[in-house]
PDB file of C-alpha atoms in Angstrom:
ATOM      1  CA  THR P   1    -103.320  76.253 -29.229  1.00  0.00           C
ATOM      2  CA  VAL P   2    -103.704  79.942 -28.354  1.00  0.00           C
ATOM      3  CA  VAL P   3    -104.352  82.349 -31.224  1.00  0.00           C
ATOM      4  CA  PHE P   4    -103.595  86.047 -30.805  1.00  0.00           C
ATOM      5  CA  HIS P   5    -105.129  88.708 -33.082  1.00  0.00           C
ATOM      6  CA  ALA P   6    -106.297  86.285 -35.766  1.00  0.00           C
ATOM      7  CA  GLY P   7    -106.524  87.938 -39.207  1.00  0.00           C
ATOM      8  CA  GLU P   8    -104.508  91.038 -38.260  1.00  0.00           C
ATOM      9  CA  PRO P   9    -101.398  91.283 -40.490  1.00  0.00           C
ATOM     10  CA  GLY P  10     -98.224  91.521 -38.442  1.00  0.00           C
ATOM     11  CA  LYS P  11     -99.991  90.846 -35.152  1.00  0.00           C
ATOM     12  CA  GLU P  12    -101.277  87.306 -35.625  1.00  0.00           C
ATOM     13  CA  LYS P  13     -99.421  84.825 -33.422  1.00  0.00           C
ATOM     14  CA  LEU P  14     -99.813  81.191 -32.316  1.00  0.00           C
ATOM     15  CA  MET P  15     -98.716  79.684 -29.002  1.00  0.00           C
ATOM     16  CA  GLN P  16     -98.825  76.090 -27.752  1.00  0.00           C
ATOM     17  CA  LEU P  17     -99.759  76.051 -24.074  1.00  0.00           C
ATOM     18  CA  PRO P  18    -100.923  73.272 -21.722  1.00  0.00           C
ATOM     19  CA  LEU P  19    -104.588  73.773 -20.846  1.00  0.00           C
ATOM     20  CA  ALA P  20    -103.805  73.642 -17.120  1.00  0.00           C
ATOM     21  CA  GLU P  21    -101.510  76.678 -17.427  1.00  0.00           C
ATOM     22  CA  LEU P  22    -103.951  79.038 -19.116  1.00  0.00           C
ATOM     23  CA  ASP P  23    -104.963  80.717 -15.882  1.00  0.00           C
ATOM     24  CA  PHE P  24    -101.310  81.376 -14.952  1.00  0.00           C
ATOM     25  CA  GLU P  25    -100.705  83.626 -17.960  1.00  0.00           C
ATOM     26  CA  GLU P  26    -101.446  87.365 -18.119  1.00  0.00           C
ATOM     27  CA  ILE P  27    -100.900  87.907 -21.848  1.00  0.00           C
ATOM     28  CA  PHE P  28    -104.458  87.433 -23.070  1.00  0.00           C
ATOM     29  CA  ASP P  29    -106.779  90.162 -24.316  1.00  0.00           C
ATOM     30  CA  HIS P  30    -110.179  90.406 -25.996  1.00  0.00           C
ATOM     31  CA  LEU P  31    -108.651  89.314 -29.326  1.00  0.00           C
ATOM     32  CA  THR P  32    -107.320  86.003 -27.993  1.00  0.00           C
ATOM     33  CA  SER P  33    -108.822  82.646 -28.977  1.00  0.00           C
ATOM     34  CA  VAL P  34    -108.132  79.185 -27.612  1.00  0.00           C
ATOM     35  CA  TYR P  35    -108.417  76.138 -29.844  1.00  0.00           C
ATOM     36  CA  VAL P  36    -108.812  72.792 -28.096  1.00  0.00           C
ATOM     37  CA  PRO P  37    -108.875  69.858 -30.552  1.00  0.00           C
ATOM     38  CA  ALA P  38    -111.686  67.367 -30.054  1.00  0.00           C
ATOM     39  CA  LEU P  39    -110.817  63.941 -28.690  1.00  0.00           C
ATOM     40  CA  LYS P  40    -111.670  60.896 -30.713  1.00  0.00           C
ATOM     41  CA  GLU P  41    -114.521  58.906 -29.216  1.00  0.00           C
ATOM     42  CA  GLY P  42    -113.201  56.784 -26.341  1.00  0.00           C
ATOM     43  CA  ALA P  43    -109.779  58.446 -26.354  1.00  0.00           C
ATOM     44  CA  GLU P  44    -108.093  59.616 -23.155  1.00  0.00           C
ATOM     45  CA  PRO P  45    -106.726  63.172 -22.840  1.00  0.00           C
ATOM     46  CA  ALA P  46    -103.030  63.351 -23.707  1.00  0.00           C
ATOM     47  CA  ALA P  47    -100.658  63.937 -20.798  1.00  0.00           C
ATOM     48  CA  PRO P  48     -98.719  67.211 -20.793  1.00  0.00           C
ATOM     49  CA  GLU P  49     -95.367  66.556 -22.473  1.00  0.00           C
ATOM     50  CA  GLU P  50     -93.313  68.313 -19.826  1.00  0.00           C
ATOM     51  CA  THR P  51     -94.675  66.261 -16.919  1.00  0.00           C
ATOM     52  CA  LYS P  52     -95.613  62.952 -18.565  1.00  0.00           C
ATOM     53  CA  ALA P  53     -98.536  62.937 -16.135  1.00  0.00           C
ATOM     54  CA  THR P  54    -100.646  59.799 -16.155  1.00  0.00           C
ATOM     55  CA  SER P  55    -103.221  60.720 -13.512  1.00  0.00           C
ATOM     56  CA  GLN P  56    -106.746  60.723 -14.892  1.00  0.00           C
ATOM     57  CA  TYR P  57    -108.075  62.526 -11.845  1.00  0.00           C
ATOM     58  CA  PRO P  58    -106.570  65.938 -10.994  1.00  0.00           C
ATOM     59  CA  LEU P  59    -106.823  67.435  -7.514  1.00  0.00           C
ATOM     60  CA  ASP P  60    -109.165  70.203  -8.657  1.00  0.00           C
ATOM     61  CA  PRO P  61    -112.461  68.474  -7.709  1.00  0.00           C
ATOM     62  CA  LEU P  62    -111.194  67.724  -4.201  1.00  0.00           C
ATOM     63  CA  VAL P  63    -109.857  71.271  -3.827  1.00  0.00           C
ATOM     64  CA  HIS P  64    -113.238  72.649  -4.939  1.00  0.00           C
ATOM     65  CA  VAL P  65    -115.028  70.479  -2.358  1.00  0.00           C
ATOM     66  CA  PHE P  66    -112.959  72.092   0.382  1.00  0.00           C
ATOM     67  CA  GLU P  67    -113.602  75.542  -1.053  1.00  0.00           C
ATOM     68  CA  HIS P  68    -117.324  74.849  -0.544  1.00  0.00           C
ATOM     69  CA  LEU P  69    -116.801  73.324   2.910  1.00  0.00           C
ATOM     70  CA  LEU P  70    -114.832  76.358   4.098  1.00  0.00           C
ATOM     71  CA  ALA P  71    -117.097  78.943   2.496  1.00  0.00           C
ATOM     72  CA  PRO P  72    -119.254  81.177   4.763  1.00  0.00           C
ATOM     73  CA  ASP P  73    -122.236  78.912   4.080  1.00  0.00           C
ATOM     74  CA  GLY P  74    -120.135  75.735   4.278  1.00  0.00           C
ATOM     75  CA  CYS P  75    -119.648  73.169   7.047  1.00  0.00           C
ATOM     76  CA  PRO P  76    -119.484  74.664  10.585  1.00  0.00           C
ATOM     77  CA  TRP P  77    -117.102  71.944  11.804  1.00  0.00           C
ATOM     78  CA  ASP P  78    -114.681  72.306   8.884  1.00  0.00           C
ATOM     79  CA  ARG P  79    -114.726  76.098   9.215  1.00  0.00           C
ATOM     80  CA  GLU P  80    -113.619  75.825  12.861  1.00  0.00           C
ATOM     81  CA  GLN P  81    -110.538  73.727  12.081  1.00  0.00           C
ATOM     82  CA  THR P  82    -106.958  74.973  12.149  1.00  0.00           C
ATOM     83  CA  HIS P  83    -103.635  73.417  11.170  1.00  0.00           C
ATOM     84  CA  ALA P  84    -103.118  72.568  14.842  1.00  0.00           C
ATOM     85  CA  SER P  85    -106.546  70.989  15.366  1.00  0.00           C
ATOM     86  CA  LEU P  86    -106.053  68.745  12.316  1.00  0.00           C
ATOM     87  CA  LYS P  87    -102.727  67.320  13.519  1.00  0.00           C
ATOM     88  CA  GLN P  88    -104.317  64.373  15.304  1.00  0.00           C
ATOM     89  CA  TYR P  89    -106.331  63.387  12.222  1.00  0.00           C
ATOM     90  CA  LEU P  90    -103.303  63.443   9.932  1.00  0.00           C
ATOM     91  CA  LEU P  91    -101.442  61.265  12.414  1.00  0.00           C
ATOM     92  CA  GLU P  92    -104.354  58.829  12.754  1.00  0.00           C
ATOM     93  CA  GLU P  93    -104.792  58.535   8.988  1.00  0.00           C
ATOM     94  CA  THR P  94    -101.053  57.936   8.539  1.00  0.00           C
ATOM     95  CA  TYR P  95    -101.115  55.082  11.036  1.00  0.00           C
ATOM     96  CA  GLU P  96    -104.153  53.597   9.288  1.00  0.00           C
ATOM     97  CA  VAL P  97    -102.153  53.615   6.041  1.00  0.00           C
ATOM     98  CA  MET P  98     -99.380  51.721   7.846  1.00  0.00           C
ATOM     99  CA  GLU P  99    -101.892  49.174   9.146  1.00  0.00           C
ATOM    100  CA  ALA P 100    -103.312  48.623   5.650  1.00  0.00           C
ATOM    101  CA  ILE P 101     -99.768  48.007   4.385  1.00  0.00           C
ATOM    102  CA  ASP P 102     -99.042  45.602   7.252  1.00  0.00           C
ATOM    103  CA  ILE P 103    -102.099  43.449   6.547  1.00  0.00           C
ATOM    104  CA  GLY P 104    -101.628  43.656   2.779  1.00  0.00           C
ATOM    105  CA  ASP P 105    -105.152  44.915   2.034  1.00  0.00           C
ATOM    106  CA  MET P 106    -104.837  46.920  -1.193  1.00  0.00           C
ATOM    107  CA  ALA P 107    -108.468  48.093  -1.235  1.00  0.00           C
ATOM    108  CA  LEU P 108    -108.062  49.402   2.302  1.00  0.00           C
ATOM    109  CA  LEU P 109    -104.705  50.963   1.402  1.00  0.00           C
ATOM    110  CA  GLN P 110    -106.339  52.819  -1.488  1.00  0.00           C
ATOM    111  CA  GLU P 111    -108.992  54.172   0.857  1.00  0.00           C
ATOM    112  CA  GLU P 112    -106.543  55.182   3.584  1.00  0.00           C
ATOM    113  CA  LEU P 113    -104.188  56.909   1.129  1.00  0.00           C
ATOM    114  CA  GLY P 114    -107.222  58.889  -0.018  1.00  0.00           C
ATOM    115  CA  ASP P 115    -107.832  59.940   3.579  1.00  0.00           C
ATOM    116  CA  VAL P 116    -104.215  61.130   3.907  1.00  0.00           C
ATOM    117  CA  LEU P 117    -104.554  63.031   0.630  1.00  0.00           C
ATOM    118  CA  MET P 118    -107.748  64.583   1.983  1.00  0.00           C
ATOM    119  CA  GLN P 119    -105.823  65.853   5.005  1.00  0.00           C
ATOM    120  CA  VAL P 120    -103.119  67.365   2.772  1.00  0.00           C
ATOM    121  CA  VAL P 121    -105.712  69.167   0.655  1.00  0.00           C
ATOM    122  CA  PHE P 122    -107.531  70.302   3.817  1.00  0.00           C
ATOM    123  CA  HIS P 123    -104.334  71.938   5.087  1.00  0.00           C
ATOM    124  CA  GLY P 124    -103.807  73.476   1.657  1.00  0.00           C
ATOM    125  CA  ALA P 125    -107.338  74.901   1.681  1.00  0.00           C
ATOM    126  CA  LEU P 126    -106.853  76.390   5.157  1.00  0.00           C
ATOM    127  CA  ALA P 127    -103.576  77.981   4.073  1.00  0.00           C
ATOM    128  CA  GLN P 128    -105.187  79.327   0.915  1.00  0.00           C
ATOM    129  CA  GLY P 129    -107.905  80.977   3.000  1.00  0.00           C
ATOM    130  CA  ARG P 130    -105.210  82.758   5.034  1.00  0.00           C
ATOM    131  CA  GLY P 131    -103.269  83.767   1.935  1.00  0.00           C
ATOM    132  CA  ASP P 132    -100.245  81.651   2.917  1.00  0.00           C
ATOM    133  CA  PHE P 133    -100.073  79.092   0.083  1.00  0.00           C
ATOM    134  CA  ASP P 134    -102.298  76.605  -1.723  1.00  0.00           C
ATOM    135  CA  CYS P 135    -102.154  73.088  -3.202  1.00  0.00           C
ATOM    136  CA  ASN P 136    -100.482  74.374  -6.375  1.00  0.00           C
ATOM    137  CA  TYR P 137     -97.487  75.506  -4.313  1.00  0.00           C
ATOM    138  CA  ILE P 138     -97.402  72.229  -2.383  1.00  0.00           C
ATOM    139  CA  ILE P 139     -97.248  70.192  -5.590  1.00  0.00           C
ATOM    140  CA  ARG P 140     -94.808  72.570  -7.264  1.00  0.00           C
ATOM    141  CA  ASP P 141     -92.375  72.525  -4.336  1.00  0.00           C
ATOM    142  CA  VAL P 142     -92.358  68.752  -3.847  1.00  0.00           C
ATOM    143  CA  THR P 143     -91.992  68.175  -7.603  1.00  0.00           C
ATOM    144  CA  GLU P 144     -89.013  70.523  -7.775  1.00  0.00           C
ATOM    145  CA  LYS P 145     -87.533  68.884  -4.673  1.00  0.00           C
ATOM    146  CA  LEU P 146     -87.758  65.387  -6.170  1.00  0.00           C
ATOM    147  CA  ILE P 147     -86.105  66.511  -9.401  1.00  0.00           C
ATOM    148  CA  ARG P 148     -83.422  68.430  -7.500  1.00  0.00           C
ATOM    149  CA  ARG P 149     -82.618  65.460  -5.258  1.00  0.00           C
ATOM    150  CA  HIS P 150     -82.406  62.969  -8.139  1.00  0.00           C
ATOM    151  CA  PRO P 151     -79.601  64.416 -10.278  1.00  0.00           C
ATOM    152  CA  HIS P 152     -78.656  60.838 -11.198  1.00  0.00           C
ATOM    153  CA  VAL P 153     -82.021  60.588 -12.995  1.00  0.00           C
ATOM    154  CA  PHE P 154     -82.701  64.137 -14.164  1.00  0.00           C
ATOM    155  CA  GLY P 155     -79.078  65.303 -14.423  1.00  0.00           C
ATOM    156  CA  GLU P 156     -75.603  64.062 -15.256  1.00  0.00           C
ATOM    157  CA  VAL P 157     -74.632  62.514 -11.896  1.00  0.00           C
ATOM    158  CA  HIS P 158     -73.769  58.799 -11.999  1.00  0.00           C
ATOM    159  CA  VAL P 159     -74.482  56.342  -9.170  1.00  0.00           C
ATOM    160  CA  ASP P 160     -73.911  52.590  -9.019  1.00  0.00           C
ATOM    161  CA  HIS P 161     -76.144  51.497  -6.145  1.00  0.00           C
ATOM    162  CA  ALA P 162     -78.857  52.581  -3.715  1.00  0.00           C
ATOM    163  CA  ARG P 163     -76.389  53.421  -0.934  1.00  0.00           C
ATOM    164  CA  GLN P 164     -74.845  56.129  -3.106  1.00  0.00           C
ATOM    165  CA  VAL P 165     -78.325  57.508  -3.756  1.00  0.00           C
ATOM    166  CA  SER P 166     -78.955  57.822   0.003  1.00  0.00           C
ATOM    167  CA  VAL P 167     -75.641  59.640   0.527  1.00  0.00           C
ATOM    168  CA  LEU P 168     -76.349  61.939  -2.421  1.00  0.00           C
ATOM    169  CA  TRP P 169     -79.854  62.689  -1.089  1.00  0.00           C
ATOM    170  CA  GLU P 170     -78.475  63.702   2.320  1.00  0.00           C
ATOM    171  CA  GLN P 171     -75.770  65.864   0.727  1.00  0.00           C
ATOM    172  CA  ILE P 172     -78.309  67.746  -1.384  1.00  0.00           C
ATOM    173  CA  LYS P 173     -80.696  68.046   1.573  1.00  0.00           C
ATOM    174  CA  SER P 174     -77.900  69.485   3.730  1.00  0.00           C
ATOM    175  CA  GLU P 175     -76.976  71.969   1.004  1.00  0.00           C
ATOM    176  CA  GLU P 176     -80.609  73.055   0.675  1.00  0.00           C
ATOM    177  CA  LYS P 177     -80.841  73.736   4.394  1.00  0.00           C
ATOM    178  CA  LYS P 178     -77.570  75.675   4.319  1.00  0.00           C
ATOM    179  CA  ASN P 179     -78.742  77.892   1.452  1.00  0.00           C
ATOM    180  CA  GLY P 180     -82.407  78.079   2.452  1.00  0.00           C
ATOM    181  CA  PRO P 181     -84.148  80.160   5.099  1.00  0.00           C
ATOM    182  CA  GLN P 182     -82.558  79.721   8.506  1.00  0.00           C
ATOM    183  CA  GLN P 183     -84.851  78.145  11.070  1.00  0.00           C
ATOM    184  CA  ASP P 184     -84.399  78.482  14.795  1.00  0.00           C
ATOM    185  CA  LYS P 185     -84.445  74.869  15.921  1.00  0.00           C
ATOM    186  CA  ALA P 186     -84.445  74.763  19.688  1.00  0.00           C
ATOM    187  CA  PRO P 187     -83.778  71.288  21.147  1.00  0.00           C
ATOM    188  CA  GLN P 188     -87.420  70.781  22.109  1.00  0.00           C
ATOM    189  CA  ASN P 189     -88.516  71.453  18.510  1.00  0.00           C
ATOM    190  CA  LEU P 190     -85.734  69.519  16.802  1.00  0.00           C
ATOM    191  CA  TYR P 191     -87.970  66.602  15.872  1.00  0.00           C
ATOM    192  CA  GLY P 192     -91.203  68.430  15.164  1.00  0.00           C
ATOM    193  CA  GLY P 193     -94.303  66.512  16.167  1.00  0.00           C
ATOM    194  CA  LEU P 194     -92.852  62.991  15.983  1.00  0.00           C
ATOM    195  CA  PRO P 195     -94.222  60.324  18.342  1.00  0.00           C
ATOM    196  CA  ALA P 196     -91.890  59.686  21.285  1.00  0.00           C
ATOM    197  CA  LEU P 197     -90.424  56.335  20.234  1.00  0.00           C
ATOM    198  CA  LEU P 198     -89.803  57.562  16.705  1.00  0.00           C
ATOM    199  CA  MET P 199     -88.270  60.722  18.179  1.00  0.00           C
ATOM    200  CA  ALA P 200     -85.883  58.529  20.183  1.00  0.00           C
ATOM    201  CA  SER P 201     -84.783  56.750  16.996  1.00  0.00           C
ATOM    202  CA  GLU P 202     -84.191  60.070  15.246  1.00  0.00           C
ATOM    203  CA  TYR P 203     -82.193  61.320  18.242  1.00  0.00           C
ATOM    204  CA  LEU P 204     -79.928  58.275  18.059  1.00  0.00           C
ATOM    205  CA  LYS P 205     -79.313  58.870  14.340  1.00  0.00           C
ATOM    206  CA  LEU P 206     -78.544  62.541  14.993  1.00  0.00           C
ATOM    207  CA  LYS P 207     -76.220  61.688  17.884  1.00  0.00           C
ATOM    208  CA  LYS P 208     -74.265  59.237  15.743  1.00  0.00           C
ATOM    209  CA  LYS P 209     -74.024  61.824  12.946  1.00  0.00           C
ATOM    210  CA  LEU P 210     -72.798  64.643  15.221  1.00  0.00           C
ATOM    211  CA  THR P 211     -70.525  62.714  17.584  1.00  0.00           C
ATOM    212  CA  GLY P 212     -69.556  59.611  15.643  1.00  0.00           C
ATOM    213  CA  GLU P 213     -70.571  57.582  18.699  1.00  0.00           C
ATOM    214  CA  LYS P 214     -71.798  54.138  17.747  1.00  0.00           C
ATOM    215  CA  THR P 215     -75.099  52.744  18.963  1.00  0.00           C
ATOM    216  CA  LEU P 216     -74.804  50.123  21.705  1.00  0.00           C
ATOM    217  CA  ALA P 217     -74.515  46.535  20.527  1.00  0.00           C
ATOM    218  CA  ALA P 218     -77.656  44.445  20.966  1.00  0.00           C
ATOM    219  CA  VAL P 219     -76.279  42.544  23.986  1.00  0.00           C
ATOM    220  CA  ALA P 220     -75.212  45.728  25.808  1.00  0.00           C
ATOM    221  CA  ALA P 221     -78.527  47.421  24.958  1.00  0.00           C
ATOM    222  CA  ALA P 222     -80.464  44.419  26.292  1.00  0.00           C
ATOM    223  CA  GLU P 223     -78.421  44.516  29.508  1.00  0.00           C
ATOM    224  CA  GLN P 224     -79.244  48.206  29.897  1.00  0.00           C
ATOM    225  CA  VAL P 225     -82.966  47.451  29.535  1.00  0.00           C
ATOM    226  CA  ASP P 226     -82.706  44.639  32.072  1.00  0.00           C
ATOM    227  CA  MET P 227     -80.863  46.885  34.557  1.00  0.00           C
ATOM    228  CA  LEU P 228     -83.492  49.627  34.271  1.00  0.00           C
ATOM    229  CA  TRP P 229     -86.263  47.051  34.610  1.00  0.00           C
ATOM    230  CA  GLN P 230     -84.746  45.861  37.868  1.00  0.00           C
ATOM    231  CA  LYS P 231     -84.531  49.492  39.003  1.00  0.00           C
ATOM    232  CA  LEU P 232     -88.249  49.938  38.274  1.00  0.00           C
ATOM    233  CA  GLN P 233     -89.060  46.874  40.394  1.00  0.00           C
ATOM    234  CA  VAL P 234     -87.084  48.268  43.327  1.00  0.00           C
ATOM    235  CA  LYS P 235     -88.682  51.702  43.037  1.00  0.00           C
ATOM    236  CA  ARG P 236     -92.159  50.225  42.709  1.00  0.00           C
ATOM    237  CA  GLN P 237     -91.743  48.580  46.101  1.00  0.00           C
ATOM    238  CA  GLY P 238     -90.177  51.664  47.662  1.00  0.00           C
ATOM    239  CA  GLU P 239     -90.590  55.347  46.820  1.00  0.00           C
ATOM    240  CA  GLY P 240     -92.609  54.628  43.695  1.00  0.00           C
ATOM    241  CA  ILE P 241     -91.848  54.837  39.981  1.00  0.00           C
ATOM    242  CA  GLN P 242     -91.359  58.393  38.723  1.00  0.00           C
ATOM    243  CA  GLU P 243     -91.900  59.762  35.213  1.00  0.00           C
ATOM    244  CA  GLU P 244     -88.131  60.037  34.677  1.00  0.00           C
ATOM    245  CA  ASP P 245     -87.662  56.361  35.586  1.00  0.00           C
ATOM    246  CA  LEU P 246     -90.246  55.262  33.061  1.00  0.00           C
ATOM    247  CA  GLY P 247     -88.746  57.590  30.440  1.00  0.00           C
ATOM    248  CA  ASP P 248     -85.278  56.086  30.951  1.00  0.00           C
ATOM    249  CA  PHE P 249     -86.687  52.576  30.521  1.00  0.00           C
ATOM    250  CA  LEU P 250     -88.590  53.443  27.368  1.00  0.00           C
ATOM    251  CA  PHE P 251     -85.566  55.192  25.873  1.00  0.00           C
ATOM    252  CA  ALA P 252     -83.402  52.166  26.641  1.00  0.00           C
ATOM    253  CA  SER P 253     -86.001  50.047  24.823  1.00  0.00           C
ATOM    254  CA  ALA P 254     -85.671  52.361  21.811  1.00  0.00           C
ATOM    255  CA  VAL P 255     -81.877  51.928  21.936  1.00  0.00           C
ATOM    256  CA  LEU P 256     -82.364  48.157  21.990  1.00  0.00           C
ATOM    257  CA  GLY P 257     -84.631  48.401  18.956  1.00  0.00           C
ATOM    258  CA  LYS P 258     -82.009  50.440  17.107  1.00  0.00           C
ATOM    259  CA  ALA P 259     -79.318  47.911  18.014  1.00  0.00           C
ATOM    260  CA  CYS P 260     -81.493  45.094  16.645  1.00  0.00           C
ATOM    261  CA  HIS P 261     -82.359  47.089  13.471  1.00  0.00           C
ATOM    262  CA  LEU P 262     -86.002  47.256  14.522  1.00  0.00           C
ATOM    263  CA  SER P 263     -88.338  50.232  14.725  1.00  0.00           C
ATOM    264  CA  PRO P 264     -89.607  50.620  18.315  1.00  0.00           C
ATOM    265  CA  GLU P 265     -92.563  52.648  17.024  1.00  0.00           C
ATOM    266  CA  THR P 266     -93.616  49.965  14.543  1.00  0.00           C
ATOM    267  CA  ALA P 267     -93.014  47.196  17.079  1.00  0.00           C
ATOM    268  CA  LEU P 268     -95.303  48.834  19.631  1.00  0.00           C
ATOM    269  CA  ILE P 269     -97.974  49.563  17.026  1.00  0.00           C
ATOM    270  CA  ARG P 270     -98.033  45.941  15.882  1.00  0.00           C
ATOM    271  CA  THR P 271     -98.189  44.662  19.447  1.00  0.00           C
ATOM    272  CA  ILE P 272    -101.177  46.915  20.194  1.00  0.00           C
ATOM    273  CA  GLN P 273    -102.845  45.833  16.948  1.00  0.00           C
ATOM    274  CA  LYS P 274    -102.348  42.173  17.883  1.00  0.00           C
ATOM    275  CA  MET P 275    -103.758  42.756  21.363  1.00  0.00           C
ATOM    276  CA  SER P 276    -106.725  44.632  19.871  1.00  0.00           C
ATOM    277  CA  ARG P 277    -107.491  41.777  17.478  1.00  0.00           C
ATOM    278  CA  ASP P 278    -107.308  39.316  20.381  1.00  0.00           C
ATOM    279  CA  LEU P 279    -109.600  41.536  22.437  1.00  0.00           C
ATOM    280  CA  VAL P 280    -112.213  41.735  19.686  1.00  0.00           C
ATOM    281  CA  LYS P 281    -111.932  37.976  19.152  1.00  0.00           C
ATOM    282  CA  ASN P 282    -112.477  37.311  22.861  1.00  0.00           C
ATOM    283  CA  GLU P 283    -115.408  39.744  22.991  1.00  0.00           C
ATOM    284  CA  ALA P 284    -117.096  37.714  20.237  1.00  0.00           C
ATOM    285  CA  TYR P 285    -117.250  34.735  22.592  1.00  0.00           C
ATOM    286  CA  LEU P 286    -118.801  36.667  25.498  1.00  0.00           C
TER     287      LEU P 286
END
């Protein structure tokens, strides 16, 4: 409860305001008081009514840690980082989250999700230092996006099944892009920083969307892979395998994965993980 000009006839006013929003207001003066009711012993703080938040731990402590790390007397390594230099760490942490999910280790998943969150806050802290944005804007924008893209939950739109939700999501997303800032998306930047096999999958989805062309059936895709494999064997014995040849084979493998409703990226990751486990197991016997 915020009290303005207490005891002054005609000027006294009360306002209910969430504690977290006090520093966003510019209406306070030297005759403003804030009353925060005491919690009963053992009671938890009430969640703000408008958000129904249930998180006991806000981001503030983590944000403050990065403020110290990036301060002039902070960590030399952290102070040298840029958005670009942190890309590899965000990617690595994301894959470690996927591995924790694959093996079903919830304690590990909790830890790895924390590492991803750390990367998000790190980027937010770097942007804040440059005056671009901060974590408040990140959370605000994604919250508004989720509400905007779920009109069947937060609005009056009715849906009967998950497929309709996916179609609705894409429609709203398309409308947002149409009405939002125009971005120059050259072909080489169309998929951002996606790994190559995942980029191939996204290309196939985009191609189907733009041309209506269906993905090859599994049998035809497998035949294409086999044909390119034979081509690699011939080239290996002759002029040698070129980068383009290998690229064609890998892309055909991605097409095969799409035809079989499998993720080539995930398939390769799991194969490497299996081989790594076998390697460590064999090393233990040496």
